[in-house]
Short mmCIF file of C-alpha atoms in Angstrom, two decimals:
data_model
loop_
_atom_site.label_atom_id
_atom_site.label_comp_id
_atom_site.label_asym_id
_atom_site.label_seq_id
_atom_site.Cartn_x
_atom_site.Cartn_y
_atom_site.Cartn_z
CA MET A 30 -5.80 -37.67 36.48
CA LYS A 31 -3.54 -35.07 38.76
CA THR A 32 -1.13 -35.74 36.17
CA PHE A 33 -3.70 -35.00 32.73
CA LYS A 34 -4.87 -31.41 34.71
CA ASN A 35 -1.48 -30.58 35.26
CA ILE A 36 -0.56 -30.99 31.79
CA LEU A 37 -4.03 -29.39 30.74
CA SER A 38 -3.33 -26.50 33.05
CA TRP A 39 -0.52 -25.78 30.92
CA VAL A 40 -1.54 -26.92 27.43
CA LEU A 41 -4.54 -25.33 27.25
CA PRO A 42 -3.28 -21.34 27.72
CA ILE A 43 -0.85 -22.04 24.83
CA VAL A 44 -3.64 -23.46 22.47
CA VAL A 45 -5.90 -20.40 23.44
CA GLY A 46 -2.85 -17.91 23.45
CA LEU A 47 -2.06 -19.57 19.53
CA LEU A 48 -5.91 -19.11 18.59
CA VAL A 49 -5.97 -15.78 19.60
CA ALA A 50 -3.05 -14.60 17.89
CA THR A 51 -4.08 -16.61 14.53
CA VAL A 52 -7.30 -14.72 14.86
CA ILE A 53 -5.68 -11.07 15.51
CA ARG A 54 -3.22 -11.85 12.54
CA HIS A 55 -5.82 -13.13 10.15
CA PHE A 56 -8.57 -10.42 10.79
CA VAL A 57 -6.78 -7.61 12.62
CA PHE A 58 -3.09 -6.88 11.54
CA THR A 59 0.24 -8.44 10.69
CA MET A 60 3.27 -7.86 9.73
CA VAL A 61 5.40 -7.37 6.47
CA ARG A 62 8.80 -6.62 5.02
CA VAL A 63 9.37 -3.75 2.35
CA ASP A 64 10.89 -5.04 -0.66
CA GLY A 65 13.00 -2.61 -2.13
CA PRO A 66 13.22 0.86 -2.80
CA SER A 67 9.83 1.92 -4.43
CA MET A 68 8.69 3.76 -0.84
CA GLU A 69 11.75 5.90 -0.29
CA PRO A 70 12.81 8.32 1.45
CA ASN A 71 9.51 7.05 4.02
CA LEU A 72 9.89 3.64 4.05
CA GLU A 73 13.44 1.53 3.52
CA ASN A 74 14.14 -1.73 1.66
CA ASN A 75 13.75 -4.20 4.46
CA GLU A 76 11.74 -2.61 7.08
CA ARG A 77 9.00 -4.15 8.93
CA VAL A 78 5.72 -2.57 9.23
CA ALA A 79 2.49 -3.47 10.45
CA VAL A 80 -0.57 -3.77 8.08
CA VAL A 81 -3.97 -2.86 9.91
CA LYS A 82 -6.39 -5.21 8.27
CA THR A 83 -9.20 -3.03 9.71
CA ALA A 84 -8.37 0.54 8.90
CA LYS A 85 -10.04 2.67 6.59
CA ILE A 86 -8.12 3.58 3.53
CA ARG A 87 -8.09 7.24 2.54
CA HIS A 88 -6.69 9.30 -0.40
CA LEU A 89 -2.39 9.20 0.56
CA SER A 90 -2.64 5.84 3.02
CA VAL A 91 -0.19 3.72 2.27
CA ILE A 92 -1.46 0.19 1.51
CA VAL A 93 0.08 -3.38 1.46
CA PHE A 94 -1.85 -5.38 -1.59
CA ASN A 95 -1.59 -8.79 -3.41
CA ALA A 96 0.16 -8.13 -6.53
CA TYR A 97 -0.52 -11.54 -8.25
CA LYS A 98 -2.61 -10.89 -11.07
CA VAL A 99 -2.42 -6.97 -10.69
CA ASP A 100 0.84 -6.41 -12.22
CA PRO A 101 1.73 -8.85 -14.92
CA ASP A 102 5.24 -9.37 -13.51
CA ALA A 103 4.13 -10.71 -10.12
CA LYS A 104 4.72 -14.15 -11.43
CA GLU A 105 3.91 -15.42 -7.71
CA LYS A 106 0.53 -15.92 -5.83
CA GLY A 107 2.22 -14.88 -2.75
CA VAL A 108 3.96 -11.26 -4.02
CA LYS A 109 2.82 -8.03 -1.77
CA TYR A 110 3.58 -4.67 -3.28
CA VAL A 111 3.39 -1.85 -0.76
CA LYS A 112 2.22 1.62 -2.33
CA ARG A 113 0.38 4.71 -1.55
CA VAL A 114 -3.10 5.78 -2.38
CA ILE A 115 -3.55 8.53 -5.10
CA GLY A 116 -6.87 7.75 -6.58
CA MET A 117 -10.00 6.09 -4.86
CA PRO A 118 -12.94 5.17 -6.54
CA GLY A 119 -14.47 7.35 -9.10
CA ASP A 120 -11.54 10.26 -8.66
CA THR A 121 -9.63 11.51 -11.83
CA VAL A 122 -6.12 11.67 -11.62
CA SER A 123 -3.27 13.16 -13.91
CA ALA A 124 -0.08 14.48 -13.35
CA ARG A 125 2.09 17.84 -14.77
CA ASP A 126 5.32 19.03 -14.03
CA GLY A 127 5.60 17.50 -10.99
CA LYS A 128 2.35 18.20 -9.46
CA ILE A 129 -0.34 15.75 -8.92
CA TYR A 130 -3.84 16.11 -9.56
CA VAL A 131 -7.11 14.57 -7.99
CA ASN A 132 -10.19 15.63 -9.24
CA GLY A 133 -8.74 18.59 -10.80
CA LYS A 134 -7.28 20.09 -7.49
CA ALA A 135 -3.44 19.47 -7.09
CA ILE A 136 -2.67 17.39 -3.73
CA LYS A 137 0.00 18.19 -1.17
CA GLN A 138 3.28 15.94 -1.73
CA ASN A 139 5.04 17.31 1.46
CA PHE A 140 5.88 13.62 1.79
CA ILE A 141 8.68 13.64 -0.55
CA SER A 142 10.93 16.59 -2.06
CA GLN A 143 10.41 18.59 -4.97
CA PHE A 144 13.13 16.42 -6.89
CA GLU A 145 11.51 13.46 -6.43
CA ARG A 146 8.35 14.75 -7.36
CA THR A 147 9.81 16.13 -10.52
CA GLN A 148 12.02 13.39 -11.61
CA GLY A 149 9.97 10.52 -12.60
CA THR A 150 6.10 11.00 -11.83
CA GLY A 151 5.51 12.13 -15.75
CA ASN A 152 3.16 13.94 -17.22
CA TRP A 153 -0.26 11.86 -17.93
CA ASP A 154 -4.15 11.45 -16.88
CA LEU A 155 -5.66 7.94 -16.62
CA TYR A 156 -6.95 8.07 -20.21
CA SER A 157 -3.47 8.80 -21.58
CA LEU A 158 -2.36 5.58 -19.41
CA SER A 159 -4.73 3.40 -20.33
CA ASN A 160 -4.03 3.88 -24.13
CA ARG A 161 -0.44 4.04 -23.63
CA ASN A 162 0.07 0.38 -21.63
CA GLU A 163 -2.88 -0.95 -23.61
CA TRP A 164 -4.94 -1.49 -20.43
CA THR A 165 -7.87 -3.71 -20.65
CA LEU A 166 -10.08 -1.06 -19.42
CA GLN A 167 -9.70 2.65 -20.99
CA THR A 168 -11.09 5.05 -18.51
CA THR A 169 -11.25 8.65 -17.39
CA LYS A 170 -11.81 7.68 -13.74
CA VAL A 171 -10.96 5.00 -11.14
CA PRO A 172 -13.29 2.28 -11.26
CA LYS A 173 -15.47 1.49 -8.84
CA ASN A 174 -13.85 -0.81 -5.82
CA SER A 175 -10.28 0.15 -7.00
CA TYR A 176 -7.72 2.56 -6.05
CA PHE A 177 -4.74 4.19 -8.28
CA VAL A 178 -1.58 3.84 -6.50
CA LEU A 179 2.22 5.26 -6.51
CA GLY A 180 5.47 4.34 -5.02
CA ASP A 181 6.92 7.58 -3.15
CA HIS A 182 10.47 7.27 -5.38
CA ARG A 183 8.61 7.52 -8.58
CA SER A 184 11.50 7.08 -10.91
CA VAL A 185 11.95 3.46 -9.52
CA SER A 186 8.57 2.49 -8.87
CA ASN A 187 6.52 0.00 -10.77
CA ASP A 188 2.78 1.21 -9.98
CA SER A 189 -0.40 2.19 -11.34
CA ARG A 190 1.00 4.24 -13.84
CA TYR A 191 2.10 0.97 -15.76
CA TRP A 192 -0.33 -2.05 -14.46
CA GLY A 193 -3.60 0.07 -13.84
CA PHE A 194 -5.51 -0.25 -10.83
CA VAL A 195 -5.65 -2.38 -7.79
CA PRO A 196 -9.05 -4.10 -7.02
CA LYS A 197 -10.22 -3.59 -3.43
CA SER A 198 -10.24 -7.60 -2.75
CA LYS A 199 -6.56 -7.70 -3.42
CA VAL A 200 -5.82 -4.89 -0.66
CA ILE A 201 -4.50 -6.64 2.58
CA GLY A 202 -4.53 -3.14 4.98
CA VAL A 203 -3.14 -0.38 5.53
CA VAL A 204 0.66 0.31 6.74
CA LYS A 205 1.45 1.56 10.10
CA VAL A 206 4.89 2.10 10.97
CA PRO A 207 5.63 0.90 14.46
CA ILE A 208 6.44 4.13 17.26
CA TRP A 209 9.90 2.49 17.79
CA ASP A 210 10.95 2.46 13.96
CA THR A 211 12.61 5.08 11.58
CA SER A 212 12.04 8.86 12.30
CA ALA A 213 9.03 10.98 13.70
CA LYS A 214 8.56 12.47 10.03
CA LYS A 215 8.90 9.60 8.28
CA ARG A 216 6.25 7.77 10.65
CA HIS A 217 4.00 11.12 9.76
CA ASN A 218 4.47 10.35 6.05
CA VAL A 219 3.31 7.07 6.22
CA ASN A 220 0.60 6.85 9.47
CA SER A 221 -0.81 10.16 9.48
CA LEU A 222 -1.49 11.47 5.62
CA GLY A 223 -4.84 10.04 5.08
CA TYR A 224 -7.80 12.28 4.28
#
């Protein structure tokens, strides 16, 4: 009996700890690795970031979502993309000469350089994108429970300009860069821009 109590005294805390860690990972936050250059210069390829599942999504939030059945090229169920939210449900979104307009107002894009804004963003609105790319839904506004997302490195990013909107149900959470990682400016550009 004494041996059983001794074993239980160290097994029980381990089991409880594993259960708590599982609950936190499933409901609160998890870690993911950035794959590819589409969020440069703010997030680098292979960088590890936290994904806060309980954080509120805002304009310019950086999110992680399951791209399977969002992007036709995402053929595997576990494929995750990291992108920046430009349009929220009900927004109109357009781009002209390196400027992005949300509901007719140019947004501040201080998180990327002028060169990055003008090289690759293109000139478009939601209706022209939906026609050009033959989306099932042809619209002038971001649909209910959906987001329009772009990569920061626009000239190489595979994003909403090509395959459309990200359903809210596919969003895993909002990206937060740990304080010990990367530069203060890059952390600010990822962690603090949401409005």
